[in-house]
Short mmCIF file of C-alpha atoms in Angstrom, two decimals:
data_model
loop_
_atom_site.label_atom_id
_atom_site.label_comp_id
_atom_site.label_asym_id
_atom_site.label_seq_id
_atom_site.Cartn_x
_atom_site.Cartn_y
_atom_site.Cartn_z
CA MET O 10 -14.35 -18.03 11.49
CA ILE O 11 -13.49 -15.54 8.74
CA GLN O 12 -15.85 -17.40 6.41
CA ASN O 13 -18.59 -16.98 9.02
CA ILE O 14 -17.97 -13.24 9.02
CA PHE O 15 -18.08 -13.24 5.21
CA ASN O 16 -21.41 -15.06 5.29
CA GLU O 17 -22.94 -12.57 7.70
CA TYR O 18 -21.58 -9.53 5.88
CA ALA O 19 -22.95 -10.88 2.58
CA ARG O 20 -26.46 -10.40 4.00
CA PHE O 21 -26.00 -6.63 4.16
CA PRO O 22 -27.42 -5.03 1.00
CA GLN O 23 -24.65 -2.40 1.00
CA VAL O 24 -21.92 -5.05 0.62
CA CYS O 25 -21.28 -6.06 -2.98
CA ALA O 26 -17.87 -7.77 -2.73
CA MET O 27 -15.21 -9.05 -0.31
CA ALA O 28 -11.62 -10.15 -0.84
CA VAL O 29 -8.67 -11.38 1.22
CA GLY O 30 -5.62 -9.21 0.54
CA GLY O 31 -2.14 -8.56 1.84
CA SER O 32 0.52 -11.21 2.34
CA ARG O 33 -1.98 -14.06 2.68
CA ALA O 34 -3.42 -13.34 -0.76
CA VAL O 35 -0.02 -13.73 -2.44
CA LYS O 36 1.27 -16.61 -0.25
CA ARG O 37 3.89 -14.41 1.43
CA ASN O 38 2.51 -14.70 4.95
CA ASP O 39 4.42 -15.89 8.00
CA ARG O 40 3.46 -16.57 11.60
CA TYR O 41 3.32 -12.84 12.32
CA SER O 42 0.94 -12.06 9.45
CA ASP O 43 -2.53 -10.78 10.16
CA TYR O 44 -5.59 -11.17 7.95
CA ASP O 45 -6.47 -8.27 5.67
CA VAL O 46 -10.06 -8.40 4.44
CA TYR O 47 -11.43 -5.81 2.03
CA VAL O 48 -15.16 -5.13 2.09
CA TYR O 49 -16.46 -3.24 -0.95
CA CYS O 50 -19.70 -1.32 -0.47
CA LEU O 51 -22.02 0.77 -2.59
CA GLU O 52 -23.28 2.57 0.54
CA PRO O 53 -21.58 2.91 3.93
CA LEU O 54 -21.93 -0.04 6.33
CA SER O 55 -22.63 1.51 9.72
CA LEU O 56 -20.78 0.73 12.93
CA GLU O 57 -24.08 -0.30 14.52
CA GLU O 58 -24.52 -2.97 11.82
CA ARG O 59 -20.93 -4.26 11.99
CA ARG O 60 -20.42 -4.43 15.74
CA PRO O 61 -22.89 -7.27 16.56
CA VAL O 62 -21.35 -9.47 13.85
CA LEU O 63 -17.77 -8.94 15.00
CA GLU O 64 -18.63 -9.38 18.68
CA LYS O 65 -19.63 -12.99 17.91
CA TYR O 66 -16.17 -13.95 16.71
CA CYS O 67 -13.65 -11.57 18.26
CA ASN O 68 -12.17 -11.21 21.75
CA SER O 69 -11.22 -7.56 21.46
CA MET O 70 -11.86 -4.87 18.88
CA ALA O 71 -10.78 -1.37 17.87
CA LEU O 72 -13.50 -0.26 15.50
CA ASP O 73 -13.80 2.55 12.97
CA ASN O 74 -10.13 3.46 12.68
CA HIS O 75 -9.00 5.86 9.97
CA PHE O 76 -5.24 5.31 9.57
CA ARG O 77 -5.03 4.94 5.79
CA GLU O 78 -8.53 3.71 5.07
CA ARG O 79 -11.59 3.08 7.23
CA GLU O 80 -11.05 -0.18 9.10
CA ASP O 81 -11.99 -2.40 12.05
CA ILE O 82 -9.17 -4.21 13.86
CA CYS O 83 -10.14 -7.36 15.76
CA ILE O 84 -8.49 -10.26 17.60
CA MET O 85 -10.24 -13.49 16.67
CA GLU O 86 -11.37 -15.86 19.42
CA GLU O 87 -10.44 -18.97 17.46
CA ASP O 88 -6.66 -18.54 17.24
CA GLY O 89 -5.83 -15.06 18.50
CA ALA O 90 -4.95 -13.84 15.01
CA GLU O 91 -5.42 -10.19 14.12
CA LEU O 92 -8.14 -9.44 11.60
CA ASN O 93 -8.08 -6.11 9.75
CA ILE O 94 -11.31 -5.37 7.91
CA ILE O 95 -10.90 -2.48 5.48
CA TYR O 96 -14.04 -0.85 4.10
CA ARG O 97 -13.92 0.62 0.62
CA ASP O 98 -16.42 2.49 -1.46
CA LEU O 99 -16.48 0.36 -4.61
CA ASN O 100 -17.03 3.23 -7.04
CA GLY O 101 -14.31 5.35 -5.41
CA PHE O 102 -11.91 2.40 -5.47
CA LEU O 103 -12.48 1.75 -9.17
CA GLU O 104 -12.22 5.45 -10.00
CA ALA O 105 -8.86 5.65 -8.19
CA ILE O 106 -7.56 2.74 -10.28
CA ALA O 107 -8.87 4.33 -13.49
CA LYS O 108 -6.95 7.54 -12.69
CA VAL O 109 -3.75 5.51 -12.51
CA VAL O 110 -4.11 2.79 -15.14
CA GLU O 111 -6.19 4.69 -17.71
CA ARG O 112 -5.22 8.32 -17.13
CA PHE O 113 -1.65 7.69 -15.88
CA GLU O 114 -1.86 10.05 -12.87
CA PRO O 115 1.04 9.61 -10.38
CA LEU O 116 0.86 10.03 -6.61
CA ASN O 117 3.29 10.83 -3.80
CA GLY O 118 4.33 7.19 -3.43
CA TYR O 119 2.21 4.03 -3.59
CA THR O 120 0.78 5.11 -6.94
CA THR O 121 -0.17 1.63 -8.11
CA ALA O 122 -0.93 -0.01 -4.74
CA LEU O 123 -4.71 -0.14 -5.27
CA TRP O 124 -4.18 -1.68 -8.70
CA HIS O 125 -2.02 -4.35 -7.06
CA SER O 126 -4.73 -4.92 -4.44
CA LEU O 127 -7.32 -5.51 -7.17
CA LEU O 128 -5.10 -7.86 -9.16
CA THR O 129 -3.90 -9.99 -6.24
CA GLY O 130 -6.81 -10.07 -3.78
CA ARG O 131 -8.50 -13.45 -3.36
CA ILE O 132 -12.16 -12.80 -4.10
CA ALA O 133 -14.43 -14.38 -1.46
CA TYR O 134 -17.75 -12.80 -2.44
CA ASP O 135 -18.65 -10.85 -5.55
CA LYS O 136 -22.33 -10.07 -6.04
CA GLY O 137 -22.75 -8.86 -9.62
CA ARG O 138 -19.12 -9.74 -10.50
CA HIS O 139 -17.95 -6.19 -9.79
CA LEU O 140 -14.46 -7.21 -8.69
CA ALA O 141 -14.06 -9.98 -11.27
CA SER O 142 -15.05 -7.62 -14.10
CA ALA O 143 -12.70 -4.91 -12.86
CA ARG O 144 -9.85 -7.42 -12.58
CA GLU O 145 -10.43 -8.55 -16.16
CA LYS O 146 -10.52 -4.94 -17.34
CA TYR O 147 -7.31 -3.94 -15.57
CA SER O 148 -5.27 -7.09 -16.21
CA VAL O 149 -3.22 -5.17 -18.75
CA PRO O 150 0.48 -4.60 -19.42
CA TYR O 151 2.04 -1.86 -17.31
CA PRO O 152 1.36 1.39 -19.26
CA GLN O 153 4.56 3.08 -20.44
CA GLU O 154 3.07 6.55 -19.95
CA LEU O 155 2.24 5.67 -16.35
CA LYS O 156 5.79 4.39 -15.81
CA ASN O 157 7.29 7.61 -17.19
CA ASN O 158 4.92 9.82 -15.18
CA ILE O 159 5.64 8.05 -11.88
CA ILE O 160 9.38 8.31 -12.39
CA SER O 161 9.28 11.95 -13.46
CA TYR O 162 6.85 13.04 -10.75
CA ASN O 163 8.58 11.30 -7.85
CA MET O 164 12.10 12.26 -8.94
CA ASN O 165 10.84 15.83 -9.02
CA LEU O 166 9.62 15.41 -5.45
CA ILE O 167 12.90 13.84 -4.37
CA LYS O 168 15.44 16.12 -6.04
CA TYR O 169 14.45 18.38 -8.92
CA GLY O 170 11.43 20.27 -7.59
CA MET O 171 11.34 23.18 -5.19
CA PRO O 172 11.35 22.53 -2.32
CA SER O 173 12.65 18.99 -2.80
CA ILE O 174 12.65 16.24 -0.18
CA MET O 175 16.46 16.26 -0.29
CA ALA O 176 16.63 20.00 0.37
CA GLN O 177 14.09 19.83 3.18
CA THR O 178 15.87 16.90 4.83
CA GLU O 179 19.23 18.66 4.66
CA LYS O 180 17.67 21.76 6.25
CA ALA O 181 16.16 19.63 9.02
CA MET O 182 19.60 18.09 9.59
CA ARG O 183 21.18 21.52 10.01
CA ARG O 184 18.50 22.45 12.53
CA GLY O 185 18.77 19.17 14.40
CA ASP O 186 15.00 18.73 13.95
CA LEU O 187 14.75 14.99 14.59
CA ILE O 188 11.01 14.66 13.92
CA ASN O 189 11.26 16.51 10.62
CA ILE O 190 14.28 14.39 9.60
CA SER O 191 12.22 11.24 10.22
CA ARG O 192 9.33 12.60 8.15
CA GLY O 193 11.69 13.54 5.32
CA VAL O 194 13.24 10.06 5.23
CA ASN O 195 9.79 8.45 5.17
CA ARG O 196 8.67 10.71 2.31
CA PHE O 197 11.89 9.93 0.46
CA LEU O 198 11.43 6.16 0.81
CA ASP O 199 7.79 6.38 -0.35
CA SER O 200 8.85 8.09 -3.57
CA TYR O 201 12.04 6.01 -3.92
CA PHE O 202 10.15 2.71 -3.93
CA ASP O 203 7.43 4.11 -6.19
CA VAL O 204 10.14 4.82 -8.76
CA ILE O 205 11.74 1.39 -8.38
CA PHE O 206 8.48 -0.50 -8.84
CA ALA O 207 7.62 1.67 -11.86
CA LEU O 208 11.07 1.03 -13.37
CA ASN O 209 10.38 -2.69 -13.07
CA GLU O 210 6.81 -2.27 -14.36
CA MET O 211 5.39 -3.85 -11.21
CA PRO O 212 2.23 -2.64 -9.43
CA HIS O 213 3.25 -1.46 -5.96
CA PRO O 214 2.80 -4.33 -3.44
CA GLY O 215 2.13 -2.10 -0.43
CA GLU O 216 4.07 -1.02 2.63
CA LYS O 217 5.34 -4.37 3.97
CA ARG O 218 8.45 -6.33 2.88
CA GLN O 219 9.34 -3.83 0.16
CA VAL O 220 13.09 -4.55 0.30
CA GLN O 221 12.55 -8.31 0.19
CA ILE O 222 10.15 -8.05 -2.75
CA CYS O 223 12.55 -5.81 -4.67
CA VAL O 224 15.46 -8.21 -4.14
CA GLU O 225 13.40 -11.25 -5.14
CA GLU O 226 11.35 -9.85 -8.01
CA CYS O 227 12.92 -6.69 -9.47
CA SER O 228 15.46 -7.03 -12.27
CA ILE O 229 16.41 -3.33 -12.14
CA LEU O 230 17.81 -2.07 -8.84
CA PRO O 231 20.29 0.68 -7.91
CA ALA O 232 23.79 -0.44 -6.96
CA ASN O 233 24.17 -1.43 -3.29
CA PHE O 234 20.40 -1.32 -2.90
CA GLU O 235 20.10 -3.20 0.40
CA LEU O 236 23.32 -1.81 1.85
CA ASN O 237 22.32 1.80 1.22
CA ILE O 238 18.89 1.33 2.79
CA ARG O 239 20.52 -0.09 5.91
CA LEU O 240 22.99 2.82 5.95
CA LEU O 241 20.16 5.29 5.63
CA LEU O 242 18.07 3.83 8.43
CA ASN O 243 21.06 3.33 10.71
CA SER O 244 22.21 6.91 10.17
CA MET O 245 18.77 8.51 10.42
CA CYS O 246 18.91 11.51 12.73
CA LYS O 247 22.72 11.48 12.53
CA ASP O 248 25.01 13.60 10.37
CA PRO O 249 25.43 11.10 7.45
CA THR O 250 21.69 10.99 6.65
CA ALA O 251 21.74 13.64 3.93
CA SER O 252 24.82 12.15 2.27
CA VAL O 253 23.28 8.65 2.22
CA VAL O 254 20.10 10.02 0.61
CA GLY O 255 22.28 11.75 -1.97
CA LEU O 256 24.15 8.51 -2.68
CA MET O 257 20.89 6.57 -3.09
CA VAL O 258 19.51 9.19 -5.47
CA THR O 259 22.70 9.12 -7.55
CA GLU O 260 22.48 5.33 -7.92
CA LEU O 261 18.76 5.59 -8.74
CA GLU O 262 19.49 8.17 -11.44
CA LYS O 263 21.99 5.79 -13.00
CA VAL O 264 19.45 2.98 -13.46
CA ILE O 265 16.85 5.46 -14.73
CA GLY O 266 19.38 6.80 -17.22
CA LEU O 267 19.37 10.40 -16.05
#
């Protein structure tokens, strides 16, 4: 059924490449995993063009969502599996990777996630070899300057800058501002994992199964890595939150060498 959708999408002149990504691309899927399909376009593919294709194969649809990227979410008739189709501007996608891998520009978490998506996605259609050529170009050792910039930038966000995530979270704790505490913890974890993947010179694998991937694949981890994450999440919105964040940062500094 997904191949049928690929075949129909390939007829659109705007579509230049498609790839299967996420857990299924790297053989980490389980029975709860959905299908992530990336459609790379040179011009936007309109909703009016997409809808008739998806209606042939899907029971229900939520189209044109903008959570992180532009996407259509569908439930497939064949087996009831969820299909997430993410639409990317090819030139913007490649420029974002160039900023990271060539110009070493860090982000507020997930710095190298698009690079990981390029390297691991299973290419299903590639008119003009755009994706294959980009993969060959960016199949390079993890740049040391990028590693250093990610660590420095995100540690500055976490602790050393003004205002830091730690300071803002502690202030939210004193106020009893539960929503702001939750946001602070999420921002902290985004930067925390960005630093860990950079330390291990691994492109960021995305938002799912980060703890599991770190345990299985990272050789450099802070002491009590899993335990401290559980403590943090279990204490979120309670008094110990700020102290657990402080403990996690101290252990992270140790493995960085600060």
